[in-house]
Amino acid sequence: CGFASKNQYLFGRVSMKIKLIPGDSAGTVTAFYMNSDTDNVRDELDFEFLGNRSGQPYTVQTNLYAHRKGDREQRVNLWFDPSAAFHTYSILWNHHHVVFSVDDVPIWVYKNNEVRGIPYPKSQPMGVYSTLWEADDWATRGGLEKIDWSKAPFYAYYIAFDIEGCSVPGPAACASNPSNWWESPAYQELDALQARRYNWVRMNHLIYDYCSDKSGYPVPPCECYAGI
């Protein structure tokens, strides 16, 4: 099941307050994402909340597809119970970077490094989607924990959807307009507080980073090199 925005957008910020499935949600995935809805050269920006057995931390997986290239998964154990109350999940997308945030705490930053030949989503508008689906072949402990259908139905709750961006179709010059607030210098890089929060998440709550996965990526992807 799921829902989608009526419009597509090219750059901006989208956010939603979500309260995730309580109790035993193992094997489920609640996703909140942007997608270009194109078959061949897909762009996508993903939050995927991986269900758990009661009492275990809730994990959020982020991923990004640029020009069809994906497999950039990172996983963070949330530092609160996201099924007990609403929390804000947001994606900032501009010409400089994509920032995934939880309650204004950045958990992943993907920079625009097109000058180094690294794909970056910048030409295809994307719609906003959310879905709740069964993925017990991989979602919880790599598929070891299956859905307990006696706990169904499974509910996630949503309020306060907000998006500010360039709607497509719309003014053709919007996406390239440097006067858009999300393109301003304040949003081109993390400020000092955001950087400290980002480092705190990476040090204390990051449990998987494709850049550190030597078995999956014997040669690290270009964007993983230091300084990029």
Coordinates of C-alpha atoms in Angstrom, one line a residue:
C1 CA 0.0 0.0 0.0
G2 CA 1.1 3.6 -0.4
F3 CA 0.5 7.1 -1.7
A4 CA 2.1 9.6 -4.0
S5 CA 2.3 13.3 -4.5
K6 CA 0.3 14.7 -7.4
N7 CA 3.2 16.6 -8.7
Q8 CA 6.9 16.0 -9.4
Y9 CA 9.6 18.4 -8.3
L10 CA 13.1 19.3 -9.3
F11 CA 15.2 20.4 -6.3
G12 CA 13.9 21.6 -3.0
R13 CA 13.1 20.1 0.4
V14 CA 10.5 17.5 1.3
S15 CA 9.6 16.5 4.8
M16 CA 7.0 14.3 6.6
K17 CA 6.2 13.5 10.2
I18 CA 5.9 9.7 10.5
K19 CA 5.1 7.4 13.4
L20 CA 6.3 3.9 12.5
I21 CA 4.7 0.5 13.1
P22 CA 4.7 -0.3 16.8
G23 CA 5.6 -3.7 18.4
D24 CA 6.7 -6.6 16.2
S25 CA 7.2 -5.2 12.7
A26 CA 9.9 -7.6 11.6
G27 CA 9.9 -8.2 7.8
T28 CA 8.1 -5.0 6.9
V29 CA 9.5 -1.9 5.3
T30 CA 8.0 1.6 5.6
A31 CA 9.5 3.7 2.8
F32 CA 9.5 7.5 2.3
Y33 CA 11.2 8.5 -0.9
M34 CA 11.5 10.5 -4.1
N35 CA 11.5 8.8 -7.5
S36 CA 11.7 9.9 -11.1
D37 CA 9.3 7.2 -12.2
T38 CA 11.5 6.4 -15.3
D39 CA 12.3 2.9 -16.5
N40 CA 15.8 3.2 -17.9
V41 CA 17.7 6.0 -16.1
R42 CA 16.1 6.2 -12.7
D43 CA 16.9 8.8 -10.0
E44 CA 15.7 8.1 -6.5
L45 CA 16.3 9.3 -2.9
D46 CA 15.2 6.8 -0.3
F47 CA 14.4 6.5 3.4
E48 CA 13.6 2.8 4.2
F49 CA 12.6 2.0 7.8
L50 CA 13.4 -1.7 8.4
G51 CA 11.0 -3.5 10.7
N52 CA 12.2 -5.2 13.9
R53 CA 11.4 -7.7 16.6
S54 CA 9.9 -6.0 19.6
G55 CA 12.6 -4.4 21.8
Q56 CA 15.2 -4.1 19.1
P57 CA 16.4 -0.8 17.6
Y58 CA 14.6 0.5 14.5
T59 CA 17.0 0.8 11.6
V60 CA 16.7 3.4 8.8
Q61 CA 18.3 2.6 5.5
T62 CA 19.1 5.5 3.1
N63 CA 19.9 5.0 -0.6
L64 CA 20.4 7.1 -3.7
Y65 CA 20.1 6.3 -7.4
A66 CA 21.6 8.7 -9.9
H67 CA 21.3 8.0 -13.6
R68 CA 20.3 4.4 -12.8
K69 CA 23.3 3.8 -10.5
G70 CA 22.3 2.8 -7.0
D71 CA 23.5 0.4 -4.3
R72 CA 24.6 3.3 -2.0
E73 CA 23.0 1.9 1.1
Q74 CA 23.8 3.2 4.6
R75 CA 22.0 2.1 7.8
V76 CA 21.6 3.9 11.0
N77 CA 20.0 2.6 14.2
L78 CA 17.6 5.4 15.4
W79 CA 18.4 6.7 18.8
F80 CA 14.7 6.8 19.9
D81 CA 11.6 4.7 19.5
P82 CA 10.1 6.0 16.2
S83 CA 6.8 4.1 16.8
A84 CA 6.1 6.0 20.1
A85 CA 5.7 9.4 18.6
F86 CA 5.9 11.4 15.3
H87 CA 9.4 12.4 14.1
T88 CA 10.3 14.5 11.1
Y89 CA 12.2 12.9 8.2
S90 CA 13.4 15.2 5.4
I91 CA 15.3 15.3 2.2
L92 CA 17.1 18.5 1.1
W93 CA 18.1 18.3 -2.6
N94 CA 19.9 21.1 -4.4
H95 CA 22.8 21.5 -6.9
H96 CA 25.4 21.0 -4.2
H97 CA 24.3 18.0 -2.2
V98 CA 21.5 15.7 -0.9
V99 CA 21.0 15.7 2.8
F100 CA 18.9 13.1 4.6
S101 CA 17.8 14.3 8.1
V102 CA 15.9 13.0 11.1
D103 CA 14.5 15.7 13.3
D104 CA 17.0 18.1 11.7
V105 CA 19.9 15.8 12.5
P106 CA 21.8 15.0 9.2
I107 CA 22.3 11.2 8.9
W108 CA 23.8 11.1 5.3
V109 CA 25.1 13.7 3.0
Y110 CA 25.8 12.9 -0.7
K111 CA 27.7 15.6 -2.4
N112 CA 27.6 16.7 -6.0
N113 CA 30.9 15.5 -7.5
E114 CA 30.0 15.5 -11.2
V115 CA 33.3 17.3 -11.9
R116 CA 34.9 14.0 -10.9
G117 CA 32.6 11.9 -13.2
I118 CA 30.4 10.8 -10.3
P119 CA 26.7 10.7 -11.2
Y120 CA 24.4 13.2 -9.4
P121 CA 20.6 13.5 -9.8
K122 CA 19.9 16.9 -11.3
S123 CA 18.0 16.7 -14.5
Q124 CA 14.9 14.6 -13.7
P125 CA 12.0 15.7 -11.6
M126 CA 10.9 13.3 -8.9
G127 CA 7.6 12.6 -7.2
V128 CA 7.2 11.9 -3.5
Y129 CA 6.0 8.5 -2.4
S130 CA 5.5 6.4 0.6
T131 CA 4.9 2.6 0.7
L132 CA 4.4 -0.1 3.3
W133 CA 5.4 -3.5 2.1
E134 CA 6.5 -7.0 2.9
A135 CA 10.3 -7.6 2.5
D136 CA 11.0 -10.4 5.0
D137 CA 13.6 -11.9 2.6
W138 CA 16.1 -9.2 3.6
A139 CA 14.6 -6.4 5.8
T140 CA 15.2 -7.8 9.3
R141 CA 18.6 -9.3 10.2
G142 CA 19.2 -10.1 6.5
G143 CA 16.0 -12.0 6.2
L144 CA 16.4 -14.2 9.3
E145 CA 13.4 -12.6 11.0
K146 CA 10.1 -13.2 9.1
I147 CA 6.8 -11.4 9.3
D148 CA 4.5 -12.7 12.1
W149 CA 1.2 -12.3 10.3
S150 CA -0.7 -12.8 13.5
K151 CA 0.4 -9.2 14.4
A152 CA -1.2 -7.8 11.2
P153 CA -2.5 -5.4 10.2
F154 CA 0.5 -3.2 10.3
Y155 CA 0.0 0.6 10.4
A156 CA 2.3 3.6 9.9
Y157 CA 1.0 7.1 10.5
Y158 CA 1.7 10.3 8.6
I159 CA 1.1 14.0 9.3
A160 CA 2.5 17.4 8.3
F161 CA 3.6 16.7 4.7
D162 CA 5.6 19.6 3.4
I163 CA 7.5 20.3 0.2
E164 CA 9.1 23.4 -1.1
G165 CA 10.6 23.0 -4.5
C166 CA 10.3 23.5 -8.2
S167 CA 7.0 21.9 -9.4
V168 CA 7.1 20.2 -12.8
P169 CA 5.4 21.3 -14.9
G170 CA 6.0 24.8 -13.8
P171 CA 8.2 27.8 -14.5
A172 CA 11.1 26.5 -16.6
A173 CA 13.7 28.7 -15.0
C174 CA 12.8 27.6 -11.4
A175 CA 15.2 24.7 -11.1
S176 CA 18.3 26.8 -12.2
N177 CA 17.4 29.9 -10.1
P178 CA 20.1 30.5 -7.6
S179 CA 17.7 32.7 -5.6
N180 CA 15.7 29.7 -4.4
W181 CA 16.2 29.5 -0.6
W182 CA 17.4 25.9 -0.8
E183 CA 20.2 27.0 -3.1
S184 CA 21.5 29.8 -0.9
P185 CA 24.9 29.6 0.8
A186 CA 23.4 28.5 4.1
Y187 CA 22.2 25.3 2.4
Q188 CA 25.2 24.5 0.3
E189 CA 27.1 22.8 3.1
L190 CA 26.4 21.8 6.7
D191 CA 26.9 24.4 9.4
A192 CA 29.0 23.8 12.5
L193 CA 26.1 22.4 14.6
Q194 CA 24.9 20.2 11.8
A195 CA 28.4 18.9 11.2
R196 CA 28.8 18.0 14.9
R197 CA 25.4 16.2 14.8
Y198 CA 26.3 14.4 11.6
N199 CA 29.6 13.2 13.1
W200 CA 27.8 12.0 16.3
V201 CA 25.4 9.9 14.2
R202 CA 28.3 8.4 12.2
M203 CA 30.3 7.6 15.3
N204 CA 27.5 6.2 17.5
H205 CA 24.6 4.9 15.3
L206 CA 25.9 4.0 11.9
I207 CA 25.8 0.2 11.5
Y208 CA 26.5 -0.2 7.7
D209 CA 28.1 2.0 5.1
Y210 CA 28.6 0.8 1.6
C211 CA 31.9 2.8 1.5
S212 CA 33.3 0.4 4.2
D213 CA 31.9 -2.8 2.7
K214 CA 35.1 -4.4 1.4
S215 CA 33.3 -7.7 0.5
G216 CA 30.7 -5.9 -1.6
Y217 CA 33.0 -3.2 -2.9
P218 CA 36.6 -4.5 -3.1
V219 CA 37.4 -1.2 -4.9
P220 CA 35.5 1.6 -3.0
P221 CA 33.2 3.7 -5.2
C222 CA 34.8 7.0 -6.3
E223 CA 32.6 9.1 -4.0
C224 CA 33.9 7.2 -0.9
Y225 CA 37.5 8.4 -1.3
A226 CA 38.7 10.8 1.4
G227 CA 38.0 14.4 0.7
I228 CA 35.1 13.9 -1.6

